[in-house]
Amino acid sequence: MTAVLTLLSSPDSAVSDNALKKLATFLGVSCVEAELEQFAEAPPAAGSAVVALSSQTLRQGFVGGVTEADARDFFCRRAAKVLVYGFKASPEDARLLQALTDGAVSGVEPTQNSDRRYAFNPVLDRLEIPLAALSWETRETRKASTFTEAAGGSTLIPLVSLNGKPLLALWRTAGTEFFLLADSGIADIDAWVAPSASVRDFYPTLLPPVVFLRTAFRQACWSNPFRSANFVIDDPLIRRRYGFLKYETLLSEARLNGYAVTLGFIPFNHARSHCKVAGFLCGHLDRFSLAVHGCDHTGREFGALDDALLVHKARLALERMCQHQELTSLPFDPVMVFPHGVYSTGALKALKQTGYQAVVNTDATAHPVDCAQHPLALRHLLDGAITAYHSFPLFLRRYPAGVFDSAVDLLFGKPVLLVEHHGYFKAGYEPLASFVRNINRLADGLAWVPLGRALTAHALFRPLGPGRYAARFFTPAFQLRNPAAIRASFLLEKSEMEGGVDHVAVNGRRVDFTVRSGVLACEAELGPGEACRVKVAYRETPTTSCTLSLRYRGFAAARRYLSEIRDNYLARNERLLSLATRLKNVAQGARCRP
């Protein structure tokens, strides 16, 4: 399959053309720009070309007696797939649409309602698009348009609908597939995303062109053949029961329903686990794992801007987790979960220096506290992991409120990472089992595994030729698996800062590597079904020592014990919890008064 998009551009649609080009390149599709006249003069590509152009660009070809029907026949001779986008509610575009679709589409109409529902056709399931049969609702004031279908029915396939009317539609004729996108707006993946904003704000102009590109190029795009998922529970101690959580019941349900859970364990509690319960958990390491949840779990402990303090906290957390492992025999993954999602860019640098593999943060808190100096662009949030800060991977997780956002994660090749607290199990374990079943319907072969395994095996692949792949990985330690049924070579790539890498090893053997323009590259070769371990080792960085005051340590201890009283006693009594919440608010108000 060709992996080249021929973009026929013109000054009238330069903004949308450029946005589509960047989006295609981001997904792994090469993009060649040409003018319509150049494309017409070039030898036909045996009908295999994939072409995209705006309706304005297409209309420029209507000179010298050329008609709309001639334009359709021209593309049928030269292209297998054609995207035409950015139609206007004008007589000219109405005639163009009627000619392209044999009258199935009669024109374009603006969407008047600001309450909008975007729906994805179930047929997309056959194209391995996880959004198939899903929808999401939003309120927006942006101008949008949809197609008007002619009366009497047709074979037009609305791939994406807006308020029940086609937004992205597919029309097949004479062996060519015409993809018609009513909107001219295409998301710019280099647009900055404000901390108060969300990737969801970009869905209306992001997902329709992505559906086209994924449909047109399939596996030629960056994709993840080893999809994984994990459910993280933050905070609980390892006791027979913590709040509404019982580990014996949880693991029984996990095994019965095929999911895996990770406990966001607070290192402060390293000497407080019950060994009998820990021993039970050791027997379920295929379904259960530990991650590092802060250090003392104070509100902004990793939102500090003091590099020495951040390194001290990161190292102390690891030391405590190692002590916990010695006491209980429970292993842990060197993956950080920031308390309350608060972090600074310096925190990621500290984690990288002290040997962590990754960070997992809730999607609502993707931005660091110093994001004004270090903003995130849409491309950072869509990538397999955010690597904008010190090339250290930050993965985003979501609360189990709905499956649509998880489907978008799968669309971009990300792991499905979910999070909750013990209170989620107040109504029992069936809500989680039901949500897992809904998630599993999004993609075949979704593997629920411990968090560390999900992240260190995560990569995006695309073919470079027969028996050769590019693979982008994200964590310093990476488990590469060959997705092909034949022996294959791999160009391995990772976002990395120049000058910081000491060496790269494959299965313990050092290999040649380069770091250019922020990308580390090395090579590996595997037989069918084989796997290997890739490790990126960093040069040691001198750090400054730091100590925590007795006052701080007393505050951290009090916070932990009070949190446990809340979770184990107050949370299970609505009246007591309500009273405690009111008292807390009164105390905070008094503290805020001068």
Coordinates of C-alpha atoms in Angstrom, one line a residue, residues 297-303 339-342 555 559:
H297 CA 1.8 12.4 49.2
T298 CA 1.7 16.0 50.2
G299 CA -0.3 18.2 47.9
R300 CA 2.4 19.8 45.7
E301 CA 5.5 17.8 46.6
F302 CA 6.5 17.3 43.0
G303 CA 5.2 20.7 41.9
P339 CA -0.1 13.2 43.9
H340 CA -3.1 15.2 42.7
G341 CA -1.4 15.3 39.3
V342 CA 0.7 18.3 40.3
F555 CA 2.9 17.4 58.8
R559 CA -1.8 14.1 56.7

